[in-house]
Short mmCIF file of C-alpha atoms in Angstrom, two decimals:
data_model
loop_
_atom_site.label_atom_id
_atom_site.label_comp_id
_atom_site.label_asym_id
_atom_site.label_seq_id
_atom_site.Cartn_x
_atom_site.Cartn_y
_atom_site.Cartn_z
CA UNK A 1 101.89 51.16 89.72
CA UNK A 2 98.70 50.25 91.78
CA UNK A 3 100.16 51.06 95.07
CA UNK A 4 97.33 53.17 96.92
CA UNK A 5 94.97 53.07 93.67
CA UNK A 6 92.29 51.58 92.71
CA UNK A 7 92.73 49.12 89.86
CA UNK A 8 88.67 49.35 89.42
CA UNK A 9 88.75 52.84 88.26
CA UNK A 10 91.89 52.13 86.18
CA UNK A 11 89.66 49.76 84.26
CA UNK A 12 86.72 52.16 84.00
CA UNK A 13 89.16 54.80 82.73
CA UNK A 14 90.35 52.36 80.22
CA UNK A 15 86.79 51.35 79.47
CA UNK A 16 85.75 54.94 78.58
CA UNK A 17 88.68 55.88 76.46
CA UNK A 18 88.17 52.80 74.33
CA UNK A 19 84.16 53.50 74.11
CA UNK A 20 85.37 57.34 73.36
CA UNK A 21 87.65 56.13 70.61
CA UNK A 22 84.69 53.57 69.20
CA UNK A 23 82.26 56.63 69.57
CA UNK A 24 84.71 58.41 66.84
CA UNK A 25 85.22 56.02 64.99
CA UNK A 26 81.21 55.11 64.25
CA UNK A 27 80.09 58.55 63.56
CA UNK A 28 83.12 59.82 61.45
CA UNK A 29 82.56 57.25 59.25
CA UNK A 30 78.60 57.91 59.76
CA UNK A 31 78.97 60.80 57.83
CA UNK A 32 81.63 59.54 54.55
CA UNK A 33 78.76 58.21 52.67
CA UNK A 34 78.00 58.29 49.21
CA UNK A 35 74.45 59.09 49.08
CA UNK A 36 73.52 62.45 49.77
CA UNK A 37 70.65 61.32 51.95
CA UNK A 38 72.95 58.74 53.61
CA UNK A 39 75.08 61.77 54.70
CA UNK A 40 72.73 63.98 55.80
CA UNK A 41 71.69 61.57 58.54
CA UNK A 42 74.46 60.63 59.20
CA UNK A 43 75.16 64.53 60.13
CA UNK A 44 71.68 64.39 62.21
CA UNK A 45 72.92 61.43 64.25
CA UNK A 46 76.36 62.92 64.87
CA UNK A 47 74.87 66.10 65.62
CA UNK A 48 73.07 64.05 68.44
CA UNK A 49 76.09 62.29 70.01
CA UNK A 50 78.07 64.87 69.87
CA UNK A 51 76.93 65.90 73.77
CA UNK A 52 77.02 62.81 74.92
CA UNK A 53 80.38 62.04 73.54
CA UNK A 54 82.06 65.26 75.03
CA UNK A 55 80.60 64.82 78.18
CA UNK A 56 81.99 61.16 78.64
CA UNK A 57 85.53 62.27 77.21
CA UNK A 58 85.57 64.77 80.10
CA UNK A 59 84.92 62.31 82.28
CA UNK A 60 87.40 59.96 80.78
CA UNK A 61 89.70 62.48 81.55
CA UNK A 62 89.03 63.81 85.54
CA UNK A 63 88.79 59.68 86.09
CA UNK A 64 92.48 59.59 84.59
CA UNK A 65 93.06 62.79 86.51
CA UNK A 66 91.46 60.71 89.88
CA UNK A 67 93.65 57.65 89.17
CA UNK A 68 96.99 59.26 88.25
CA UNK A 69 97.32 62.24 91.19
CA UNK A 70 95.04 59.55 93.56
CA UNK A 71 92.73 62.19 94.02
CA UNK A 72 89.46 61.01 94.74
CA UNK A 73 87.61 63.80 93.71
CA UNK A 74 88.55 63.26 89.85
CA UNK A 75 87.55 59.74 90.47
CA UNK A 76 83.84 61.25 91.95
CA UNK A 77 83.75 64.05 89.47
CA UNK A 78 84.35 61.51 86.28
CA UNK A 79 80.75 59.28 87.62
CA UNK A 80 79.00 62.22 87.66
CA UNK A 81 79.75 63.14 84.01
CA UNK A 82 79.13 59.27 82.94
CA UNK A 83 75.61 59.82 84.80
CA UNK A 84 75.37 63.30 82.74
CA UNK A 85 75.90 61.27 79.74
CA UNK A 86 73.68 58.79 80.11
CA UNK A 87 71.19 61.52 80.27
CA UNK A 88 72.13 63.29 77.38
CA UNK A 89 72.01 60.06 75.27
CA UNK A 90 69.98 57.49 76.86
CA UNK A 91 70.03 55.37 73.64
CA UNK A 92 73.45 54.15 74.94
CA UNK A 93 72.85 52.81 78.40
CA UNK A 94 74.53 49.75 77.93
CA UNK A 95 77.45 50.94 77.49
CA UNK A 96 77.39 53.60 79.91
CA UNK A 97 75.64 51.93 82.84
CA UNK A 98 78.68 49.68 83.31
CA UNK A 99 80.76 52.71 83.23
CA UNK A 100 78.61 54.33 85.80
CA UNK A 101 79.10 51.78 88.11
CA UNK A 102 83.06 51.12 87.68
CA UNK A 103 83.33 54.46 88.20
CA UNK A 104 81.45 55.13 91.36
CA UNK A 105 83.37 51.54 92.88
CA UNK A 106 86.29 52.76 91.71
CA UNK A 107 85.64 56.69 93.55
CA UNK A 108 84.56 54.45 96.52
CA UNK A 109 87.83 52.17 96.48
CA UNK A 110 89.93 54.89 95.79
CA UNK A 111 88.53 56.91 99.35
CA UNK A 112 89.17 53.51 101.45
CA UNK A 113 92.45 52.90 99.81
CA UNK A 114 93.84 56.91 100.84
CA UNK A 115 92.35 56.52 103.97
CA UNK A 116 94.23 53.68 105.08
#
């Protein structure tokens, strides 16, 4: 399964579909309040993250892309959208620095490994 891939971005693709899948998660249920006023920022907030979550589920995809055809612009292209939405949503660098740098190790593994 690895043979000629990087196992590095396989775990930053993993990493970013299970952040994607926590993002929904959070703010669908950030909206199924009670309270009218509870709801209505919950709305504001989504409304917010919705950028920055689109942005890092195309990215989650082009890194899949990267590590299932081995191409190692996917791999490249993917960083570049988790350094897009970082800037879109800066509120959430934790989670997305990590991703920014598994994913730009991973690119880099993935050009040594296809080069070899």
């Amino acid at each position: 399964m690895f043979e000629k891939r990087s196992k590095v971005l396989f775990v930053c693709a993993i990493l970013v579909t299970l952040y994607i899948i926590y993002l929904i998660t959070y703010f669908a249920g950030a909206t199924a309040s009670e309270d009218d006023i509870e709801a209505i920022g919950g709305a504001i907030a989504t409304a917010l993250v919705i950028p920055h979550m689109m942005v890092m589920a195309l990215g989650a995809i082009f890194s899949w892309l990267g590590f299932g055809l081995k191409k190692t612009w996917g791999a490249l292209v993917g960083a570049i959208l988790y350094c897009v939405g970082l800037v879109l949503f800066p509120l959430y660098f934790m989670f997305t620095i990590p991703l920014i740098i598994l994913g730009f190790v991973g690119y880099s593994n993935e050009k040594k490994l296809l080069s070899i």
